[in-house]
Short mmCIF file of C-alpha atoms and ligand atoms in Angstrom, two decimals:
data_model
loop_
_atom_site.label_atom_id
_atom_site.label_comp_id
_atom_site.label_asym_id
_atom_site.label_seq_id
_atom_site.Cartn_x
_atom_site.Cartn_y
_atom_site.Cartn_z
CA MET A 1 -0.18 -0.07 0.07
CA ARG A 2 1.29 2.94 -0.59
CA VAL A 3 -0.04 6.31 0.06
CA ALA A 4 0.78 10.05 -0.21
CA LEU A 5 1.14 12.15 3.07
CA GLY A 6 0.49 16.51 2.81
CA VAL A 7 2.13 18.42 5.44
CA SER A 8 0.70 21.46 5.28
CA GLY A 9 2.25 24.57 8.00
CA GLY A 10 1.10 24.28 11.35
CA VAL A 11 1.85 23.79 14.84
CA ALA A 12 0.92 20.36 14.63
CA ALA A 13 2.96 19.42 11.40
CA TYR A 14 5.87 17.71 13.59
CA LYS A 15 2.92 15.06 14.65
CA ALA A 16 3.11 14.05 11.16
CA ALA A 17 6.43 12.61 11.44
CA GLU A 18 4.46 10.04 14.24
CA LEU A 19 1.68 9.72 11.77
CA VAL A 20 4.44 8.63 8.78
CA ARG A 21 5.43 6.00 11.88
CA ARG A 22 2.10 4.82 12.68
CA LEU A 23 1.35 4.15 8.92
CA GLN A 24 4.37 1.99 8.16
CA GLN A 25 3.49 -0.02 11.18
CA GLU A 26 0.46 -0.67 8.89
CA GLY A 27 3.25 -2.04 6.11
CA ILE A 28 2.26 1.57 4.42
CA ASP A 29 4.86 3.15 2.00
CA VAL A 30 4.86 6.31 2.69
CA GLN A 31 5.55 9.79 0.51
CA VAL A 32 5.67 13.23 1.94
CA VAL A 33 4.54 16.00 0.47
CA MET A 34 5.32 19.43 2.06
CA THR A 35 4.32 22.55 1.40
CA ARG A 36 6.09 25.91 1.62
CA SER A 37 4.54 26.97 4.43
CA ALA A 38 5.23 23.66 6.62
CA GLN A 39 8.82 23.34 6.08
CA GLU A 40 9.03 26.56 8.94
CA PHE A 41 7.69 24.12 10.97
CA ILE A 42 9.79 20.91 10.05
CA THR A 43 12.27 20.18 7.83
CA PRO A 44 11.62 17.92 4.61
CA LEU A 45 14.90 15.76 6.37
CA THR A 46 13.25 14.82 9.10
CA PHE A 47 10.42 13.20 6.59
CA ALA A 48 13.08 12.05 4.14
CA ALA A 49 14.73 9.90 7.12
CA LEU A 50 11.89 8.28 8.41
CA THR A 51 10.37 7.28 4.76
CA GLY A 52 13.86 7.09 3.17
CA GLN A 53 12.38 8.62 0.32
CA LYS A 54 13.16 11.49 -0.96
CA VAL A 55 10.27 14.25 0.53
CA ILE A 56 8.48 16.54 -2.26
CA THR A 57 8.66 20.63 -1.62
CA GLU A 58 8.23 21.71 -5.21
CA LEU A 59 5.67 21.80 -8.16
CA PHE A 60 8.76 22.20 -10.15
CA SER A 61 12.17 21.58 -8.42
CA GLY A 62 14.71 21.03 -10.57
CA GLU A 63 18.57 21.18 -10.24
CA SER A 64 19.44 24.48 -9.23
CA GLY A 65 16.18 25.66 -9.01
CA GLY A 66 15.25 25.68 -13.03
CA ALA A 67 12.32 23.66 -13.88
CA ASN A 68 12.98 20.16 -15.61
CA VAL A 69 10.64 17.85 -17.46
CA GLU A 70 10.65 14.88 -14.67
CA SER A 71 9.93 17.37 -12.04
CA ALA A 72 6.69 18.87 -14.01
CA ILE A 73 5.17 15.23 -14.72
CA GLU A 74 6.28 13.90 -11.09
CA HIS A 75 2.70 15.44 -9.99
CA ILE A 76 0.93 13.18 -12.09
CA ALA A 77 3.29 10.12 -11.48
CA VAL A 78 2.69 10.42 -7.46
CA ALA A 79 -0.90 10.35 -8.02
CA GLN A 80 -1.31 7.38 -9.99
CA ARG A 81 0.90 5.78 -8.06
CA ILE A 82 -1.03 6.01 -5.08
CA ASP A 83 -3.67 3.87 -2.71
CA LEU A 84 -4.90 7.33 -0.77
CA LEU A 85 -3.86 10.79 -0.21
CA VAL A 86 -4.20 12.23 3.78
CA VAL A 87 -3.08 15.47 4.44
CA ALA A 88 -2.53 16.14 7.71
CA PRO A 89 -2.39 18.55 9.36
CA ALA A 90 -4.44 20.48 6.45
CA THR A 91 -4.79 24.43 7.21
CA ALA A 92 -7.54 26.68 6.60
CA ASN A 93 -5.34 27.78 3.43
CA VAL A 94 -4.97 23.78 1.84
CA ILE A 95 -8.63 23.15 2.35
CA ALA A 96 -9.61 26.54 1.20
CA LYS A 97 -7.84 25.64 -1.99
CA MET A 98 -8.86 21.81 -2.62
CA ALA A 99 -12.57 23.09 -2.05
CA ARG A 100 -11.93 25.73 -5.13
CA GLY A 101 -9.69 23.37 -7.19
CA ILE A 102 -6.42 25.73 -7.08
CA SER A 103 -3.42 24.03 -7.77
CA ASP A 104 -0.55 26.38 -7.10
CA ASP A 105 1.70 23.87 -5.16
CA PHE A 106 2.67 20.22 -5.56
CA LEU A 107 0.33 19.07 -2.63
CA THR A 108 -2.86 21.16 -3.95
CA THR A 109 -1.91 19.46 -7.49
CA LEU A 110 -1.90 16.18 -6.32
CA TYR A 111 -4.76 16.60 -5.25
CA LEU A 112 -6.72 17.31 -8.34
CA ALA A 113 -4.42 14.43 -10.24
CA THR A 114 -5.06 11.72 -7.69
CA THR A 115 -8.61 9.33 -8.07
CA ALA A 116 -7.22 7.77 -5.17
CA PRO A 117 -9.59 8.51 -1.44
CA VAL A 118 -8.74 11.61 0.38
CA ILE A 119 -8.42 12.10 3.81
CA VAL A 120 -8.30 15.54 5.79
CA ALA A 121 -7.26 16.13 9.17
CA PRO A 122 -7.50 20.28 9.43
CA ALA A 123 -5.62 21.48 12.46
CA MET A 124 -5.99 25.15 13.08
CA ASN A 125 -7.34 28.60 15.04
CA VAL A 126 -11.04 27.55 16.82
CA ASN A 127 -12.08 31.26 15.41
CA MET A 128 -10.47 29.68 11.90
CA TRP A 129 -12.00 26.45 11.90
CA GLU A 130 -15.91 28.02 13.17
CA HIS A 131 -15.29 30.20 9.88
CA ALA A 132 -18.08 30.24 7.64
CA ALA A 133 -16.09 30.11 5.10
CA THR A 134 -13.75 27.36 6.51
CA GLN A 135 -17.04 25.08 7.35
CA GLU A 136 -18.29 25.84 3.43
CA ASN A 137 -15.07 24.36 2.76
CA ILE A 138 -14.95 21.17 4.91
CA GLY A 139 -18.21 20.54 3.50
CA THR A 140 -17.83 20.99 0.11
CA LEU A 141 -14.98 18.50 -0.04
CA ARG A 142 -17.16 16.27 2.73
CA ALA A 143 -19.72 16.22 -0.31
CA ARG A 144 -17.03 15.47 -2.51
CA GLY A 145 -16.31 12.19 -0.82
CA VAL A 146 -13.52 13.45 0.83
CA HIS A 147 -12.88 11.59 4.35
CA VAL A 148 -12.58 14.55 7.41
CA VAL A 149 -11.29 13.42 10.62
CA ALA A 150 -12.11 16.15 12.32
CA PRO A 151 -10.55 18.00 14.64
CA GLU A 152 -10.49 18.02 18.49
CA GLU A 153 -11.15 20.57 21.59
CA GLY A 154 -8.83 21.51 23.38
CA TYR A 155 -5.70 23.84 24.26
CA LEU A 156 -4.53 25.48 20.92
CA ALA A 157 -0.94 26.35 20.15
CA CYS A 158 -2.31 30.08 20.25
CA GLY A 159 -3.12 30.19 23.45
CA MET A 160 -7.21 30.02 22.52
CA THR A 161 -9.44 26.75 24.23
CA GLY A 162 -11.78 24.93 21.59
CA ALA A 163 -12.08 23.19 18.52
CA GLY A 164 -8.59 23.32 15.95
CA ARG A 165 -6.51 20.45 17.47
CA LEU A 166 -5.04 17.89 15.16
CA ALA A 167 -7.33 14.68 15.46
CA GLY A 168 -5.05 12.19 17.71
CA VAL A 169 -2.44 9.83 15.64
CA ASP A 170 -4.13 7.15 16.13
CA ALA A 171 -7.70 8.16 15.27
CA ILE A 172 -5.79 9.68 11.41
CA ALA A 173 -4.06 6.13 10.94
CA GLN A 174 -7.88 4.68 11.83
CA ALA A 175 -9.51 6.63 9.18
CA VAL A 176 -6.38 5.79 6.73
CA CYS A 177 -6.60 2.02 7.87
CA ALA A 178 -10.10 1.93 6.99
CA ARG A 179 -9.99 3.72 4.01
CA LEU A 180 -7.40 1.16 2.48
CA GLY A 181 -9.31 -1.71 3.63
CA ILE A 182 -6.54 -2.61 6.55
CA GLU A 183 -8.31 -4.14 9.06
CA HIS A 184 -7.35 -4.78 12.86
CA ASP A 185 -9.08 -8.35 13.75
CA LEU A 186 -6.38 -9.03 15.98
CA ARG A 187 -6.55 -6.20 18.44
CA ASP A 188 -7.80 -8.25 21.49
CA GLU A 189 -4.54 -11.21 21.04
CA THR A 190 -1.21 -10.51 22.95
CA ILE A 191 0.39 -13.16 20.47
CA VAL A 192 3.84 -14.53 21.66
CA VAL A 193 5.57 -15.96 18.89
CA THR A 194 8.93 -17.60 18.04
CA ALA A 195 11.40 -18.07 15.66
CA GLY A 196 14.53 -18.92 14.77
CA PRO A 197 16.80 -21.54 15.72
CA THR A 198 18.26 -22.37 18.95
CA CYS A 199 21.89 -22.94 19.77
CA GLU A 200 23.35 -25.38 22.31
CA ASP A 201 26.79 -24.72 23.53
CA LEU A 202 29.66 -27.15 23.06
CA ASP A 203 32.86 -25.22 24.50
CA PRO A 204 33.29 -21.54 24.00
CA VAL A 205 33.54 -21.24 19.84
CA ARG A 206 31.30 -24.31 18.97
CA TYR A 207 27.55 -25.19 19.06
CA LEU A 208 24.91 -27.13 17.60
CA THR A 209 22.14 -25.51 16.06
CA ASN A 210 19.72 -26.13 12.90
CA ARG A 211 19.32 -23.98 9.36
CA SER A 212 16.59 -22.17 10.56
CA SER A 213 16.31 -18.66 9.46
CA GLY A 214 12.95 -16.99 11.30
CA LYS A 215 11.79 -15.89 8.38
CA MET A 216 8.52 -17.66 8.70
CA GLY A 217 8.48 -16.68 12.82
CA TYR A 218 9.15 -12.84 11.24
CA ALA A 219 7.02 -13.06 8.33
CA LEU A 220 3.98 -14.71 11.47
CA ALA A 221 4.84 -11.48 14.14
CA GLN A 222 4.87 -8.73 11.15
CA ALA A 223 1.25 -10.06 10.24
CA ALA A 224 0.21 -10.03 13.79
CA ALA A 225 1.24 -6.70 14.54
CA ARG A 226 -0.04 -5.61 10.85
CA ARG A 227 -3.66 -7.02 12.04
CA GLY A 228 -3.58 -5.27 15.58
CA ALA A 229 -2.30 -7.73 17.81
CA ARG A 230 0.53 -7.12 20.91
CA VAL A 231 3.33 -9.41 19.17
CA ILE A 232 5.96 -10.36 22.15
CA LEU A 233 8.71 -12.25 19.61
CA ILE A 234 10.82 -14.35 20.86
CA SER A 235 14.02 -15.00 18.81
CA GLY A 236 17.30 -17.04 18.43
CA PRO A 237 20.51 -15.58 16.82
CA VAL A 238 19.05 -15.35 13.05
CA ARG A 239 19.97 -12.17 10.57
CA LEU A 240 16.66 -10.22 10.40
CA ASP A 241 15.68 -7.21 11.87
CA PRO A 242 12.47 -7.46 13.89
CA PRO A 243 9.62 -5.85 11.91
CA GLN A 244 8.23 -2.84 13.37
CA GLY A 245 6.23 -2.21 15.80
CA VAL A 246 6.88 -6.09 17.76
CA GLU A 247 8.84 -6.51 21.22
CA PHE A 248 11.54 -8.27 20.90
CA VAL A 249 13.33 -10.60 23.32
CA SER A 250 16.37 -12.29 22.09
CA VAL A 251 17.32 -15.48 23.30
CA ARG A 252 20.26 -18.10 22.55
CA SER A 253 19.64 -21.46 24.03
CA THR A 254 17.02 -23.98 24.17
CA GLU A 255 16.69 -22.98 27.79
CA GLN A 256 16.69 -18.87 27.66
CA MET A 257 13.74 -19.80 25.08
CA HIS A 258 11.82 -21.76 27.26
CA ARG A 259 12.16 -19.14 30.08
CA ALA A 260 10.88 -16.22 28.23
CA VAL A 261 8.06 -18.17 26.31
CA LEU A 262 6.80 -19.24 29.77
CA GLN A 263 7.52 -16.02 31.72
CA HIS A 264 5.40 -14.35 28.26
CA PHE A 265 2.63 -17.00 27.57
CA ALA A 266 1.33 -15.89 31.61
CA GLY A 267 0.46 -12.92 29.92
CA ALA A 268 -0.59 -13.47 26.49
CA THR A 269 -3.26 -15.11 24.45
CA ALA A 270 -1.67 -17.47 22.05
CA LEU A 271 1.48 -18.74 21.13
CA ILE A 272 3.04 -19.47 18.20
CA MET A 273 6.12 -21.78 17.91
CA ALA A 274 7.36 -20.84 14.97
CA ALA A 275 10.84 -21.82 16.06
CA ALA A 276 12.73 -24.79 14.95
CA VAL A 277 13.84 -25.75 18.67
CA ALA A 278 17.00 -27.76 19.71
CA ASP A 279 16.04 -31.22 20.36
CA TYR A 280 18.88 -32.13 21.87
CA ARG A 281 22.01 -30.33 24.02
CA PRO A 282 25.35 -31.27 25.04
CA ILE A 283 25.08 -33.13 28.58
CA ALA A 284 28.12 -31.35 29.78
CA PRO A 285 29.31 -27.73 28.01
CA GLN A 286 32.74 -26.81 28.37
CA ALA A 287 34.00 -23.98 29.90
CA ALA A 288 37.43 -24.42 28.25
CA LYS A 289 37.95 -25.14 24.11
CA ILE A 290 38.13 -28.87 23.41
CA LYS A 291 41.29 -29.95 22.70
CA ARG A 292 41.99 -32.12 19.36
CA THR A 293 43.70 -35.07 20.60
CA GLY A 294 43.57 -37.05 17.74
CA GLU A 295 41.28 -39.55 19.10
CA ARG A 296 37.81 -40.40 18.03
CA LEU A 297 34.98 -38.09 20.22
CA THR A 298 31.61 -39.07 21.23
CA LEU A 299 29.32 -36.19 22.07
CA GLU A 300 26.61 -36.99 24.75
CA LEU A 301 23.26 -35.19 24.53
CA GLU A 302 20.60 -34.73 26.42
CA SER A 303 17.14 -33.84 25.60
CA THR A 304 15.96 -30.04 25.54
CA PRO A 305 12.38 -29.59 27.47
CA ASP A 306 9.38 -29.36 25.18
CA ILE A 307 8.93 -25.59 25.10
CA LEU A 308 5.50 -26.08 23.66
CA ALA A 309 4.60 -29.02 25.52
CA ASP A 310 5.60 -27.32 28.86
CA ALA A 311 2.87 -24.08 27.50
CA ALA A 312 -0.18 -26.36 26.89
CA ARG A 313 -0.31 -27.75 30.64
CA GLY A 314 -2.98 -25.39 31.88
CA LYS A 315 -2.86 -23.18 29.00
CA GLY A 316 -7.19 -22.75 29.26
CA GLU A 317 -8.63 -20.37 26.67
CA ARG A 318 -5.16 -19.66 25.31
CA ILE A 319 -4.41 -20.84 21.32
CA ILE A 320 -1.20 -22.68 21.09
CA ILE A 321 0.00 -23.05 17.53
CA GLY A 322 2.92 -25.78 16.80
CA PHE A 323 4.83 -26.03 13.26
CA ALA A 324 6.14 -29.44 12.03
CA ALA A 325 9.11 -29.33 10.31
CA GLU A 326 8.99 -32.93 8.62
CA THR A 327 10.74 -35.00 5.68
CA SER A 328 8.38 -37.57 5.25
CA ASP A 329 4.79 -38.81 6.34
CA VAL A 330 3.82 -35.55 7.24
CA ALA A 331 -0.09 -35.70 7.79
CA ARG A 332 1.16 -38.88 9.68
CA HIS A 333 3.73 -36.80 12.40
CA ALA A 334 1.19 -33.48 11.90
CA ARG A 335 -1.47 -35.25 13.36
CA GLY A 336 0.15 -36.88 15.95
CA LYS A 337 1.52 -33.94 17.31
CA LEU A 338 -1.83 -31.95 17.04
CA GLU A 339 -1.90 -34.99 19.94
CA SER A 340 1.39 -35.40 22.01
CA LYS A 341 2.01 -31.24 22.51
CA GLN A 342 -1.66 -30.74 23.32
CA ALA A 343 -1.48 -27.84 20.04
CA ASP A 344 -5.04 -26.38 18.85
CA LEU A 345 -3.54 -26.30 15.14
CA ILE A 346 0.15 -27.43 13.21
CA VAL A 347 1.30 -26.03 10.42
CA ALA A 348 3.11 -29.12 8.78
CA ASN A 349 5.18 -28.23 6.05
CA ASP A 350 7.39 -30.99 4.13
CA VAL A 351 11.05 -29.10 3.98
CA THR A 352 11.93 -31.01 1.40
CA ALA A 353 8.96 -29.80 -1.18
CA GLU A 354 10.14 -27.13 -3.74
CA GLY A 355 9.89 -23.80 -2.37
CA ALA A 356 9.22 -24.85 1.55
CA GLY A 357 10.83 -24.97 4.37
CA PHE A 358 14.56 -23.51 5.74
CA ASP A 359 15.60 -19.90 4.16
CA HIS A 360 12.83 -19.72 1.75
CA ASP A 361 11.15 -16.75 1.07
CA THR A 362 7.91 -19.19 0.25
CA ASN A 363 6.48 -22.00 1.79
CA VAL A 364 4.07 -24.44 1.14
CA ILE A 365 1.97 -25.33 4.21
CA THR A 366 -0.98 -27.64 5.42
CA LEU A 367 -2.89 -26.55 8.41
CA TYR A 368 -4.13 -29.19 11.01
CA ALA A 369 -6.72 -28.33 13.79
CA ARG A 370 -7.79 -29.83 16.66
CA ASP A 371 -11.66 -29.70 15.68
CA GLY A 372 -10.33 -31.73 12.57
CA ARG A 373 -10.29 -29.15 9.97
CA GLU A 374 -7.77 -29.17 7.68
CA GLN A 375 -6.28 -27.07 5.24
CA ALA A 376 -3.70 -27.36 2.49
CA PHE A 377 -2.27 -24.65 0.85
CA PRO A 378 -0.36 -24.16 -2.64
CA ARG A 379 3.30 -22.30 -2.11
CA MET A 380 3.09 -18.96 -1.07
CA PRO A 381 5.26 -16.22 -0.06
CA LYS A 382 6.25 -16.84 3.85
CA ILE A 383 3.98 -13.45 4.71
CA ASP A 384 1.03 -14.48 2.55
CA ALA A 385 1.28 -17.96 4.94
CA ALA A 386 1.43 -16.36 7.97
CA HIS A 387 -1.82 -14.44 7.33
CA ARG A 388 -3.65 -17.42 6.55
CA ILE A 389 -1.89 -19.24 9.99
CA LEU A 390 -3.54 -16.30 11.40
CA ASP A 391 -6.92 -16.41 9.93
CA GLN A 392 -6.79 -20.23 11.37
CA LEU A 393 -6.00 -18.72 14.80
CA ARG A 394 -9.34 -16.27 14.51
CA ALA A 395 -11.39 -19.36 13.48
CA LEU A 396 -10.32 -20.99 16.30
CA ARG A 397 -11.61 -18.55 18.85
CA THR A 398 -15.10 -19.42 16.99
CA PRO A 399 -15.41 -22.71 16.03
CA SER A 400 -17.35 -23.91 13.08
CA PRO A 401 -20.71 -26.08 13.84
CA GLN A 402 -18.81 -28.68 10.83
CA ILE A 403 -15.94 -30.16 12.93
CA SER A 404 -15.03 -33.02 10.78
CA GLU A 405 -15.15 -30.94 7.06
CA THR A 406 -12.01 -30.93 5.71
CA GLN A 407 -11.04 -28.12 2.85
CA ARG A 408 -8.80 -28.27 -0.06
CA VAL A 409 -7.63 -24.85 -1.03
CA ARG A 410 -5.53 -25.26 -4.71
N1 CTP B 501 9.54 -27.46 19.85
C1 CTP B 501 9.35 -27.09 21.39
N2 CTP B 501 10.58 -28.03 22.21
C2 CTP B 501 11.48 -28.49 21.77
C3 CTP B 501 11.07 -28.78 20.48
C4 CTP B 501 10.15 -28.95 19.61
O1 CTP B 501 8.37 -26.34 21.74
N3 CTP B 501 12.33 -28.57 22.96
C5 CTP B 501 8.10 -27.15 19.01
C6 CTP B 501 8.73 -26.03 17.93
O2 CTP B 501 8.56 -25.04 18.02
C7 CTP B 501 7.29 -26.88 16.98
C8 CTP B 501 6.96 -28.45 17.20
O3 CTP B 501 7.76 -28.12 18.94
O4 CTP B 501 6.49 -26.10 17.16
C9 CTP B 501 7.10 -29.48 17.12
O5 CTP B 501 8.81 -29.03 16.41
P1 CTP B 501 9.45 -30.59 15.58
O6 CTP B 501 10.88 -30.46 16.25
O7 CTP B 501 8.87 -30.49 14.66
O8 CTP B 501 8.77 -31.58 16.89
P2 CTP B 501 9.63 -32.40 17.97
O9 CTP B 501 8.64 -32.50 18.93
O10 CTP B 501 11.07 -32.06 18.05
O11 CTP B 501 9.46 -34.33 17.14
P3 CTP B 501 9.76 -34.59 16.19
O12 CTP B 501 12.01 -33.79 16.35
O13 CTP B 501 10.65 -36.09 16.32
O14 CTP B 501 9.14 -34.80 14.97
#
């Protein structure tokens, strides 16, 4: 999703920086467009740093102040690229220009050029807001289908009290999400997600681990956060950045992951064990490096605690989703793990299948639910697979009457 955020001049312009962050947390790509007066309140550099994109400030912005062809048609390109235009804060002046179709800068030209939905969040002095001219302009915009996020009452920067304060960033972000069809269907969930491998030390330089990249777990954390859940991501060592908006707990050993999961699951509503947890660890890790002796070396291993099974004991209404990465007989093993681990859902994948399993960006999953429901999905990006798994988490909250239904999606 791509949104253009128009920032016009007002004390509330600094809040637009926070809005950029909120929209990014929803996975929205933000292109900032600033009016000249907005730049008196906040610099384009702030937005460029936040978005990693050039901020558009001029209608004609060629080198050394002269125009060039690319910049002259840029507003058309931006207009065609965006899914929505939101103007926050919107001054009385910008609202007036939008209402009358005056296009004397990039933002107002973009407004005329785009066919995407438009949202304005006004911010101004109370008298300016209540002035008949402004109210008439707002009425014109509303009649044209522009969504107005009404300003709040309160203390205004000019020293007066009344309506005119920019609506809260959450309210504006919510209006944007609603127009884009981004739903927060997991807003009541606190989900603990584990990801990546665990590492079991043999000595200070060597360890046992596996090939998990963490991609599936990180995709789940990202997807759940975007759908409004509070997410606690407990991760073994991987080469990925934690997604925005998730609480991050870094662990290394199975023991550490075990402790972190039980601690955080206590206050959560669901657990998704996407981590590839080591099943065995050395009985006696050495404090000093093991020296080569030329002799045969036998490592003695003991089994690690089963985190999922431990969390499942006394879980009550809380939902537990486990993974089964298999190399053969996938369905039998997956159904077996539903039982042995007391999980509500097992996400099974044949890691030997093409485009599935470790370190791929795609996965091929089949979901086995406790109530008998099964769903097989074709190969898809891990972020899409994550959404399908979360859809099932939702479905488990409202059990289907046809519990033995087997659904195959191909
Ligand atoms: N799991 C866990 N604690 C462990 C091992 C696994 O919580 N010590 C979780 C994994 O995160 C996964 C599920 O259990 O969600 C199944 O993991 P898997 O390794 O496939 O199953 P195992 O129980 O280890 O069985 P096996 O290795 O025999 O297939």
